[in-house]
Amino acid sequence: MAGASRIDSQIADAKLLCEWLGYLPLGLELVGRYLASKPDLTLAELLRRLEQQKLAARALSRQEAMTATHESVAAAFELSWNDLTETQRQLGERLSLFALAPIPWALVKAGQPEADAEDLEDDRDTLINRNLLNRVGDGSYQLHSLIREFFAAKREQATDADDLTRAHCAVLVQVAQQIPWMDSQATYLGFAPVIPHLVEVVHHQMAAVSDEAVLFPANGLAAFYYGQGLYSEGVRWAERCKKQVEERLGADHPSTATSLNNLAALYESMGRYSEAEPLYGRSLEIREAQLGADHPDTATSLNNLAGLYRAMGRYSEAEPLYGRSLEIREAQLGADHPDTATSLNNLAGLYRAMGRYSEAEPLYGRSLEIREAQLGADHPDTATSLNNLAALYESMGRYSEAEPLYGRSLAIREAQLGKDHPATATSLNNLAALYESMGRYSEAEPLYLRALLILVSQLGQEHPRSQTVWQNFVGFLLAAVQAGRAGELSDHPLTQALLTQVQAERNAG
C-alpha cells in the first residue's frame, strides 16, 4: 500500500478496503500501486471510486456470474486502466493475445514494428509498475490470468480488435515457418519459448490466420516435436494441421498435400506404415495434378513414398520412384542442392539393401560431399550420410573404413540432436553391430543397451525400430555365448537376464 502514515491514520478504512478486496493479493497490489501514484487520495475516497467502477468491472467478465472477489479485482483493474495512456492500453490488449505463459519481448516488438523501441519499453515498464505485468525472466514477461482476461475483454471491445489479432498471428506464423523438421537440439531450445503462444494460435486464433498461412501454425508444432524425436506429440499436431488445411482450402490444394505428406512422415517414423501409405499416395497425386510432374514438391512426395516402400521391403516399387525424384531434383534444383543429396543418399540406401554395393558407393559419396559443403560438417544430415556410408562399408567387410565414419556420425548426433534422440540410438546400434562383427564384444554391449533403452523410452517397446535393436541385442548375446565370450559382458540386469534365457534355449535346443 502507500505510505504507512496514511494507513495508520485511516486504519478503519484500510480494514474495510482489504475486506472489500477479499484480501486477494492481486487486488491489494493493484490498489496499492494506485494509491502510491496518488499521495493525497484518502482511503475512503478510494473505496468510493472502487464502488463506482463495479459496473464497468462487470462488463469485463465474459462469465455469466462473477464472484465478489473477482468483481473487486476487476474494479481495481478499472482504476488502473483509467490512468493508462492509449499506447499503454494497446500494449496490454496485444499482450492478452499471448498464451498464459512467459512472453518473449522479441515477439512483442515484432508485432509492433512501427513503434519506437524505447517508447514501447516505457509502456511495458509502466504496466509492470502498476502490477499489470510481471517480469519473469531475462527478456520474458507474463500477465496474471485475471489481468489477461481483463485486457482481453478490453481488446474485444476495441474497434481494431480484428486487426490486432491478425497482426499478432502473422508474427507467430513467421516463427512457425522457421521451425525445421530436423536440426540441432539447441535450435529447438531456441524455439521452445514460442511454442505455448503458437499453440494458442492453433487452438483459438486460426480465424485470423490467412488462407495462405493456414498450413504453418500446426505444421510448425509438428516439426518442433518431430525434430526432437517426440513423434507421438508431433502426430497430434500434424493431424490437426491436416484437418485445418483441408477444411479451409479443400482436399486438392497443394497445402493439403503438404499436410498429408508430413503426417505420413510422422506415421512412418512411428512404424504405422499402413496409415502412412495412403497419405503419401494422396499427397503425390495432388502435387502431380496441381503443381506438375516435374515440380520439386512432387519429387519430395516421390522420394517419401519410395522410402516407405523400402521400409516395407517393396524394393521394386521403390526404385523407379527414387529414380524419378533424383532426376527432378537434379534438373530443377541443381546437382549440388541438399535435396539432391537426399535423393542420392536414399537411392544408395535402396541399392545397399538390394546388395548392389558398387552402385550404392558413388551415390553415398556424392551425397556426403554435398552435405558437408552445403550444410556443414556437423549437420544432422551429414551425420546420416556418414552413418549410411559406414553401413555400406560394413556390408562390404571394410570394417576399418566403417568405424571412424560411425564414430563421427554418433558424435554429431549426440551433440546436435541429443543423447536420447532416436537417431542417436540408430548410431549406437550400428556401431555396436560393427564391434560385434569385429569380435569386440565388451565394446558392443553398452552401445546396444543404450540404443535399446533410448528407443523403448522414446518410441515404445513395440515400435519396429525398438524390436530391431532388441533382436540385434539378443542375437549379439547368442553370438557371445557361442564364441565363449559371455564372460566378457557386464553384470547389467538386462544383459544377465537375457543371457540366462539365451543359454537355457541353447541348452534345450
Coordinates of C-alpha atoms in Angstrom, one line a residue:
M1 CA 0.0 0.0 0.0
A2 CA 1.1 3.7 0.0
G3 CA 2.8 5.3 2.9
A4 CA 2.5 3.7 6.4
S5 CA 1.4 7.0 7.9
R6 CA -1.6 7.2 5.7
I7 CA -2.6 3.6 6.6
D8 CA -2.1 4.3 10.3
S9 CA -4.2 7.4 10.3
Q10 CA -7.1 5.7 8.4
I11 CA -6.9 2.2 9.9
A12 CA -10.6 1.6 9.9
D13 CA -10.9 2.4 6.2
A14 CA -7.9 0.3 5.5
K15 CA -9.6 -2.7 7.0
L16 CA -12.7 -2.0 5.0
L17 CA -10.7 -1.7 1.9
C18 CA -8.9 -5.1 2.5
E19 CA -12.3 -6.7 3.2
W20 CA -13.8 -5.2 0.1
L21 CA -10.9 -6.7 -2.0
G22 CA -11.4 -10.1 -0.3
Y23 CA -7.7 -10.0 0.8
L24 CA -6.8 -11.2 -2.7
P25 CA -3.1 -10.4 -3.2
L26 CA -3.6 -9.2 -6.8
G27 CA -6.3 -6.8 -5.8
L28 CA -4.3 -5.4 -2.9
E29 CA -1.3 -5.0 -5.2
L30 CA -3.3 -3.1 -7.9
V31 CA -4.8 -0.8 -5.3
G32 CA -1.5 -0.3 -3.5
R33 CA 0.1 0.8 -6.8
Y34 CA -2.8 3.1 -7.5
L35 CA -2.5 4.7 -4.0
A36 CA 1.2 5.1 -4.4
S37 CA 0.7 7.2 -7.5
K38 CA -1.9 9.4 -5.7
P39 CA -0.4 10.5 -2.4
D40 CA -3.3 12.8 -1.5
L41 CA -6.1 10.3 -2.1
T42 CA -7.9 9.1 1.1
L43 CA -8.8 5.5 1.6
A44 CA -12.5 6.5 1.9
E45 CA -12.4 8.2 -1.5
L46 CA -10.6 5.2 -3.0
L47 CA -13.4 2.9 -1.7
R48 CA -16.0 5.3 -3.3
R49 CA -14.2 5.1 -6.6
L50 CA -13.9 1.4 -6.5
E51 CA -17.7 1.1 -5.9
Q52 CA -18.2 3.4 -8.9
Q53 CA -16.1 1.1 -11.0
K54 CA -18.1 -2.0 -10.2
L55 CA -20.5 -1.5 -13.2
A56 CA -17.6 -1.2 -15.6
A57 CA -15.8 -4.1 -13.9
R58 CA -18.8 -6.4 -14.5
A59 CA -18.6 -5.6 -18.3
L60 CA -15.0 -7.0 -18.2
S61 CA -16.2 -10.5 -17.4
R62 CA -17.2 -12.9 -20.1
Q63 CA -18.6 -15.2 -17.4
E64 CA -22.3 -15.1 -16.6
A65 CA -21.6 -14.5 -13.0
M66 CA -18.6 -13.0 -11.2
T67 CA -17.5 -13.9 -7.7
A68 CA -17.4 -10.9 -5.3
T69 CA -13.6 -11.2 -5.2
H70 CA -13.3 -11.4 -8.9
E71 CA -15.5 -8.3 -9.2
S72 CA -13.4 -6.4 -6.7
V73 CA -10.2 -7.1 -8.6
A74 CA -11.9 -6.1 -11.8
A75 CA -12.9 -2.8 -10.2
A76 CA -9.3 -2.3 -9.1
F77 CA -8.2 -3.0 -12.6
E78 CA -10.6 -0.4 -13.9
L79 CA -8.9 2.2 -11.8
S80 CA -5.5 1.3 -13.2
W81 CA -6.9 1.2 -16.7
N82 CA -8.3 4.7 -16.5
D83 CA -4.8 6.0 -15.7
L84 CA -3.1 4.4 -18.7
T85 CA -2.3 6.2 -21.9
E86 CA -3.7 4.9 -25.2
T87 CA -0.5 3.2 -26.2
Q88 CA -0.2 1.5 -22.8
R89 CA -3.7 0.2 -23.2
Q90 CA -3.0 -1.1 -26.7
L91 CA 0.1 -2.9 -25.4
G92 CA -2.0 -4.6 -22.7
E93 CA -4.5 -5.6 -25.3
R94 CA -1.8 -7.1 -27.5
L95 CA -0.3 -8.9 -24.6
S96 CA -3.6 -10.6 -23.9
L97 CA -3.4 -12.4 -27.3
F98 CA -0.5 -14.4 -26.0
A99 CA -0.9 -17.6 -24.0
L100 CA -0.8 -17.7 -20.2
A101 CA 2.9 -18.3 -20.3
P102 CA 6.2 -16.3 -20.4
I103 CA 6.1 -13.9 -23.4
P104 CA 9.4 -13.3 -25.2
W105 CA 9.7 -9.5 -25.6
A106 CA 11.1 -10.0 -29.1
L107 CA 7.7 -11.3 -30.1
V108 CA 6.0 -8.2 -28.8
K109 CA 8.4 -6.0 -30.6
A110 CA 7.9 -7.9 -33.8
G111 CA 4.2 -7.4 -33.6
Q112 CA 4.7 -3.6 -33.4
P113 CA 7.5 -2.8 -35.9
E114 CA 6.3 0.7 -36.3
A115 CA 6.6 1.5 -32.6
D116 CA 9.7 3.2 -31.2
A117 CA 11.5 0.6 -29.2
E118 CA 12.2 2.9 -26.2
D119 CA 8.6 4.1 -26.1
L120 CA 7.4 0.5 -26.2
E121 CA 9.7 -0.4 -23.3
D122 CA 8.5 2.7 -21.3
D123 CA 4.9 1.5 -21.8
R124 CA 5.9 -2.0 -20.7
D125 CA 7.6 -0.7 -17.6
T126 CA 4.5 1.3 -16.7
L127 CA 2.4 -1.8 -16.8
I128 CA 5.0 -3.5 -14.6
N129 CA 4.9 -0.6 -12.1
R130 CA 1.1 -0.8 -12.0
N131 CA 1.3 -4.6 -11.3
L132 CA -0.5 -5.3 -14.6
L133 CA 2.5 -7.2 -16.0
N134 CA 5.3 -9.3 -14.4
R135 CA 8.9 -9.7 -15.5
V136 CA 9.5 -13.5 -15.2
G137 CA 13.0 -13.8 -16.7
D138 CA 15.5 -12.3 -19.0
G139 CA 13.5 -10.7 -21.8
S140 CA 10.3 -12.5 -20.7
Y141 CA 7.1 -11.2 -19.3
Q142 CA 3.8 -12.6 -18.2
L143 CA 0.2 -11.5 -17.4
H144 CA -1.7 -12.7 -14.3
S145 CA -4.6 -14.9 -15.5
L146 CA -7.2 -12.3 -14.4
I147 CA -5.3 -9.4 -15.8
R148 CA -5.0 -11.3 -19.1
E149 CA -8.8 -11.8 -19.0
F150 CA -9.5 -8.2 -18.3
F151 CA -7.1 -6.9 -21.1
A152 CA -8.7 -9.4 -23.5
A153 CA -12.2 -8.1 -22.7
K154 CA -11.0 -4.5 -23.4
R155 CA -9.4 -5.7 -26.7
E156 CA -12.7 -7.3 -27.8
Q157 CA -14.4 -4.0 -27.3
A158 CA -11.9 -2.1 -29.4
T159 CA -12.7 -1.2 -33.0
D160 CA -9.4 -2.5 -34.2
A161 CA -9.6 -5.9 -32.4
D162 CA -9.5 -8.0 -35.6
D163 CA -6.5 -6.0 -36.9
L164 CA -4.6 -6.6 -33.7
T165 CA -5.3 -10.4 -33.8
R166 CA -4.3 -10.7 -37.5
A167 CA -1.0 -8.8 -36.8
H168 CA -0.3 -11.0 -33.8
C169 CA -0.9 -14.2 -35.7
A170 CA 1.2 -13.0 -38.6
V171 CA 4.2 -12.8 -36.3
L172 CA 3.6 -16.3 -34.9
V173 CA 3.2 -17.7 -38.4
Q174 CA 6.6 -16.3 -39.4
V175 CA 8.2 -18.1 -36.5
A176 CA 6.3 -21.3 -37.3
Q177 CA 7.7 -21.3 -40.8
Q178 CA 11.2 -21.2 -39.5
I179 CA 10.9 -24.4 -37.3
P180 CA 12.9 -27.1 -39.1
W181 CA 12.0 -30.7 -39.3
M182 CA 15.5 -31.9 -38.4
D183 CA 18.1 -29.7 -36.7
S184 CA 20.2 -29.4 -33.6
Q185 CA 18.8 -29.7 -30.0
A186 CA 19.9 -26.1 -29.5
T187 CA 17.7 -25.0 -32.3
Y188 CA 14.6 -26.4 -30.7
L189 CA 15.5 -25.0 -27.3
G190 CA 15.6 -21.6 -29.1
F191 CA 12.0 -22.1 -30.3
A192 CA 10.7 -23.5 -27.1
P193 CA 9.5 -20.2 -25.5
V194 CA 7.4 -19.5 -28.6
I195 CA 5.6 -22.9 -28.5
P196 CA 2.8 -22.1 -26.0
H197 CA 1.9 -19.0 -28.0
L198 CA 1.8 -20.9 -31.2
V199 CA -0.5 -23.5 -29.5
E200 CA -2.7 -20.5 -28.6
V201 CA -3.0 -19.5 -32.2
V202 CA -3.8 -23.1 -33.3
H203 CA -6.5 -23.5 -30.6
H204 CA -8.1 -20.1 -30.6
Q205 CA -7.0 -17.7 -33.3
M206 CA -7.0 -19.6 -36.6
A207 CA -9.8 -17.4 -37.9
A208 CA -7.3 -14.5 -38.0
V209 CA -4.7 -16.5 -40.0
S210 CA -4.9 -16.0 -43.8
D211 CA -5.6 -18.8 -46.2
E212 CA -2.0 -18.6 -47.5
A213 CA -0.7 -19.2 -44.0
V214 CA -3.2 -21.7 -42.6
L215 CA -0.7 -24.6 -43.0
F216 CA 2.0 -23.1 -40.9
P217 CA 1.0 -22.9 -37.2
A218 CA 0.1 -26.5 -36.6
N219 CA 2.7 -27.7 -39.1
G220 CA 5.4 -25.8 -37.1
L221 CA 4.4 -27.5 -33.9
A222 CA 4.5 -30.9 -35.7
A223 CA 8.1 -30.1 -36.9
F224 CA 9.1 -28.9 -33.4
Y225 CA 8.3 -32.3 -31.9
Y226 CA 9.3 -34.4 -34.8
G227 CA 12.8 -32.9 -34.9
Q228 CA 13.3 -33.9 -31.2
G229 CA 12.1 -37.4 -31.8
L230 CA 8.8 -36.8 -30.0
Y231 CA 6.8 -38.5 -32.7
S232 CA 3.5 -39.1 -30.7
E233 CA 3.2 -35.4 -29.9
G234 CA 4.2 -34.5 -33.4
V235 CA 1.4 -36.7 -34.8
R236 CA -1.2 -34.8 -32.7
W237 CA -0.3 -31.5 -34.4
A238 CA 0.2 -33.0 -37.8
E239 CA -3.3 -34.4 -37.6
R240 CA -4.7 -31.1 -36.5
C241 CA -2.8 -29.4 -39.4
K242 CA -4.3 -31.7 -42.0
K243 CA -7.8 -31.1 -40.6
Q244 CA -7.4 -27.3 -40.6
V245 CA -5.9 -27.1 -44.0
E246 CA -8.5 -29.4 -45.6
E247 CA -11.4 -27.5 -44.1
R248 CA -10.1 -24.2 -45.2
L249 CA -8.5 -24.9 -48.6
G250 CA -10.1 -28.1 -49.8
A251 CA -9.0 -31.7 -50.4
D252 CA -6.9 -31.0 -53.5
H253 CA -4.9 -27.9 -52.5
P254 CA -1.1 -28.0 -52.6
S255 CA -1.0 -27.1 -48.9
T256 CA -3.3 -30.0 -48.2
A257 CA -0.7 -32.2 -50.0
T258 CA 2.0 -30.9 -47.7
S259 CA 0.0 -31.6 -44.6
L260 CA -0.7 -35.2 -45.8
N261 CA 3.0 -35.7 -46.6
N262 CA 4.1 -34.5 -43.2
L263 CA 1.5 -36.5 -41.3
A264 CA 2.6 -39.6 -43.3
A265 CA 6.2 -39.0 -42.4
L266 CA 5.3 -39.0 -38.7
Y267 CA 3.2 -42.2 -39.1
E268 CA 6.2 -43.8 -40.8
S269 CA 8.5 -42.7 -38.0
M270 CA 6.2 -44.5 -35.6
G271 CA 6.1 -47.7 -37.6
R272 CA 2.5 -47.0 -38.7
Y273 CA 3.2 -47.9 -42.3
S274 CA -0.3 -48.9 -43.4
E275 CA -1.6 -45.4 -42.3
A276 CA 1.3 -43.6 -43.9
E277 CA 1.0 -45.2 -47.4
P278 CA -2.4 -43.8 -48.5
L279 CA -1.4 -40.3 -47.2
Y280 CA 1.8 -40.3 -49.2
G281 CA -0.2 -41.6 -52.2
R282 CA -2.7 -38.8 -52.0
S283 CA 0.0 -36.2 -51.5
L284 CA 1.7 -37.4 -54.7
E285 CA -1.5 -37.3 -56.7
I286 CA -2.4 -33.8 -55.6
R287 CA 1.1 -32.4 -56.3
E288 CA 1.3 -34.0 -59.7
A289 CA -2.1 -32.7 -60.7
Q290 CA -1.7 -29.2 -59.2
L291 CA 2.0 -28.4 -59.4
G292 CA 3.1 -30.7 -62.3
A293 CA 5.1 -33.9 -62.7
D294 CA 8.5 -32.1 -62.5
H295 CA 7.9 -29.8 -59.5
P296 CA 10.3 -30.1 -56.6
D297 CA 7.4 -30.9 -54.2
T298 CA 6.4 -33.7 -56.5
A299 CA 9.9 -35.0 -56.2
T300 CA 9.6 -34.9 -52.4
S301 CA 6.4 -37.0 -52.5
L302 CA 8.1 -39.5 -54.8
N303 CA 11.1 -39.7 -52.5
N304 CA 9.0 -40.2 -49.4
L305 CA 6.7 -42.8 -50.9
A306 CA 9.8 -44.7 -52.1
G307 CA 11.2 -44.5 -48.6
L308 CA 8.1 -46.1 -47.2
Y309 CA 8.2 -48.9 -49.8
R310 CA 11.8 -49.5 -48.9
A311 CA 11.0 -49.7 -45.2
M312 CA 8.3 -52.3 -46.1
G313 CA 10.7 -54.3 -48.2
R314 CA 8.9 -53.4 -51.5
Y315 CA 12.2 -52.6 -53.3
S316 CA 10.9 -53.0 -56.9
E317 CA 8.3 -50.4 -56.3
A318 CA 10.7 -48.0 -54.5
E319 CA 13.4 -47.9 -57.2
P320 CA 11.6 -46.1 -60.0
L321 CA 10.2 -43.5 -57.6
Y322 CA 13.6 -42.8 -56.1
G323 CA 14.9 -42.5 -59.7
R324 CA 12.3 -40.0 -60.7
S325 CA 12.8 -37.9 -57.6
L326 CA 16.5 -37.7 -58.2
E327 CA 16.0 -36.7 -61.9
I328 CA 13.6 -33.9 -60.9
R329 CA 15.8 -32.5 -58.2
E330 CA 18.9 -32.5 -60.3
A331 CA 17.1 -30.8 -63.1
Q332 CA 15.1 -28.3 -61.0
L333 CA 17.3 -27.6 -58.0
G334 CA 20.8 -28.4 -59.3
A335 CA 23.4 -31.2 -58.8
D336 CA 24.7 -29.7 -55.5
H337 CA 21.4 -29.0 -53.8
P338 CA 20.8 -30.6 -50.3
D339 CA 17.5 -32.1 -51.6
T340 CA 19.5 -33.7 -54.4
A341 CA 21.9 -35.1 -51.8
T342 CA 18.9 -36.6 -50.0
S343 CA 17.8 -38.4 -53.2
L344 CA 21.3 -39.7 -53.8
N345 CA 21.5 -41.0 -50.2
N346 CA 18.1 -42.7 -50.4
L347 CA 18.7 -44.4 -53.7
A348 CA 22.1 -45.6 -52.5
G349 CA 20.3 -47.0 -49.4
L350 CA 18.0 -48.9 -51.6
Y351 CA 20.9 -50.3 -53.7
R352 CA 22.6 -51.3 -50.4
A353 CA 19.5 -53.1 -49.2
M354 CA 19.4 -55.0 -52.6
G355 CA 23.1 -55.9 -52.4
R356 CA 24.1 -53.6 -55.3
Y357 CA 27.1 -52.2 -53.4
S358 CA 29.1 -51.0 -56.3
E359 CA 26.1 -48.8 -57.4
A360 CA 25.5 -47.5 -53.9
E361 CA 29.0 -46.4 -53.0
P362 CA 29.4 -43.5 -55.5
L363 CA 25.9 -42.2 -54.7
Y364 CA 26.7 -42.2 -50.9
G365 CA 30.0 -40.5 -51.6
R366 CA 28.3 -37.7 -53.7
S367 CA 25.6 -37.2 -51.0
L368 CA 28.2 -36.8 -48.3
E369 CA 30.2 -34.3 -50.3
I370 CA 27.2 -32.2 -51.0
R371 CA 26.0 -32.2 -47.4
E372 CA 29.4 -31.3 -45.9
A373 CA 29.8 -28.5 -48.4
Q374 CA 26.2 -27.1 -48.3
L375 CA 25.1 -27.9 -44.7
G376 CA 28.4 -28.2 -42.8
A377 CA 30.5 -31.0 -41.3
D378 CA 28.4 -31.1 -38.1
H379 CA 24.9 -31.1 -39.6
P380 CA 22.5 -33.9 -38.7
D381 CA 22.1 -34.7 -42.4
T382 CA 25.8 -35.0 -42.7
A383 CA 25.7 -37.5 -39.8
T384 CA 23.1 -39.5 -41.8
S385 CA 25.4 -39.7 -44.8
L386 CA 28.4 -40.7 -42.6
N387 CA 26.2 -43.4 -41.0
N388 CA 25.0 -44.8 -44.3
L389 CA 28.4 -44.9 -46.0
A390 CA 29.7 -46.6 -42.9
A391 CA 26.9 -49.2 -43.1
L392 CA 27.8 -49.9 -46.8
Y393 CA 31.5 -50.4 -45.9
E394 CA 30.4 -52.7 -43.1
S395 CA 28.3 -54.7 -45.5
M396 CA 31.4 -55.0 -47.8
G397 CA 33.6 -56.2 -44.9
R398 CA 35.6 -52.9 -44.9
Y399 CA 35.4 -52.5 -41.2
S400 CA 38.4 -50.3 -40.7
E401 CA 36.8 -47.7 -43.0
A402 CA 33.4 -48.0 -41.4
E403 CA 34.5 -47.5 -37.8
P404 CA 35.6 -43.8 -38.0
L405 CA 32.5 -42.9 -40.0
Y406 CA 30.2 -44.5 -37.5
G407 CA 32.1 -42.7 -34.7
R408 CA 31.7 -39.3 -36.4
S409 CA 28.0 -39.8 -37.1
L410 CA 27.4 -40.7 -33.4
A411 CA 29.4 -37.7 -32.1
I412 CA 27.4 -35.3 -34.4
R413 CA 24.0 -36.8 -33.4
E414 CA 24.8 -36.7 -29.7
A415 CA 26.0 -33.1 -29.9
Q416 CA 23.3 -31.8 -32.3
L417 CA 20.2 -33.9 -31.6
G418 CA 20.8 -35.1 -28.0
K419 CA 21.9 -38.2 -26.2
D420 CA 18.3 -39.6 -26.1
H421 CA 17.2 -38.9 -29.7
P422 CA 16.1 -42.0 -31.8
A423 CA 18.7 -41.1 -34.5
T424 CA 21.4 -41.2 -31.8
A425 CA 20.1 -44.7 -30.9
T426 CA 20.5 -45.7 -34.5
S427 CA 24.2 -44.7 -34.5
L428 CA 24.7 -46.6 -31.2
N429 CA 23.1 -49.7 -32.6
N430 CA 25.1 -49.6 -35.8
L431 CA 28.5 -49.0 -34.1
A432 CA 27.6 -51.9 -31.7
A433 CA 26.9 -54.2 -34.7
L434 CA 30.2 -53.3 -36.2
Y435 CA 32.1 -54.0 -33.0
E436 CA 30.2 -57.3 -32.8
S437 CA 31.3 -58.2 -36.3
M438 CA 34.9 -57.4 -35.3
G439 CA 34.6 -59.6 -32.1
R440 CA 34.8 -56.6 -29.8
Y441 CA 32.0 -57.8 -27.5
S442 CA 32.8 -55.8 -24.4
E443 CA 32.6 -52.6 -26.5
A444 CA 29.4 -53.6 -28.4
E445 CA 27.3 -54.4 -25.3
P446 CA 27.0 -51.0 -23.7
L447 CA 26.1 -49.4 -27.1
Y448 CA 23.4 -52.0 -27.7
L449 CA 22.0 -51.3 -24.2
R450 CA 22.0 -47.6 -24.6
A451 CA 20.3 -47.8 -28.1
L452 CA 17.6 -50.2 -26.7
L453 CA 16.8 -48.1 -23.7
I454 CA 16.5 -44.9 -25.8
L455 CA 14.2 -46.4 -28.3
V456 CA 11.9 -48.1 -25.8
S457 CA 11.7 -44.9 -23.8
Q458 CA 11.1 -42.6 -26.9
L459 CA 9.2 -44.9 -29.2
G460 CA 7.8 -47.7 -27.2
Q461 CA 8.8 -51.4 -26.9
E462 CA 6.5 -52.4 -29.9
H463 CA 8.0 -49.9 -32.4
P464 CA 9.7 -51.6 -35.3
R465 CA 13.0 -49.9 -34.5
S466 CA 12.8 -51.0 -30.9
Q467 CA 12.1 -54.5 -32.0
T468 CA 15.0 -54.5 -34.4
V469 CA 17.5 -53.4 -31.8
W470 CA 16.0 -55.9 -29.3
Q471 CA 16.6 -58.7 -31.9
N472 CA 20.1 -57.4 -32.6
F473 CA 20.9 -57.5 -28.9
V474 CA 19.6 -61.0 -28.4
G475 CA 21.5 -62.1 -31.5
F476 CA 24.6 -60.5 -30.1
L477 CA 24.3 -62.3 -26.8
L478 CA 23.8 -65.6 -28.6
A479 CA 26.9 -64.9 -30.6
A480 CA 28.9 -64.1 -27.5
V481 CA 27.7 -67.4 -25.9
Q482 CA 28.6 -69.4 -29.0
A483 CA 32.0 -67.8 -29.1
G484 CA 32.7 -68.5 -25.5
R485 CA 32.9 -64.7 -24.8
A486 CA 29.9 -64.3 -22.5
G487 CA 32.2 -63.9 -19.5
E488 CA 33.4 -60.6 -21.0
L489 CA 30.0 -59.0 -20.7
S490 CA 28.8 -56.7 -17.9
D491 CA 26.6 -57.6 -15.0
H492 CA 23.8 -55.2 -16.2
P493 CA 20.5 -56.8 -15.1
L494 CA 19.1 -56.9 -18.7
T495 CA 22.2 -58.4 -20.1
Q496 CA 22.3 -61.1 -17.4
A497 CA 18.6 -61.9 -17.7
L498 CA 18.7 -62.3 -21.4
L499 CA 22.0 -64.3 -21.2
T500 CA 20.3 -66.7 -18.9
Q501 CA 17.4 -67.1 -21.3
V502 CA 19.7 -67.4 -24.4
Q503 CA 21.8 -70.1 -22.6
A504 CA 18.7 -72.0 -21.5
E505 CA 17.2 -72.0 -25.0
R506 CA 20.6 -73.1 -26.5
N507 CA 20.9 -75.9 -24.0
A508 CA 17.3 -77.0 -24.6
G509 CA 17.9 -76.9 -28.4

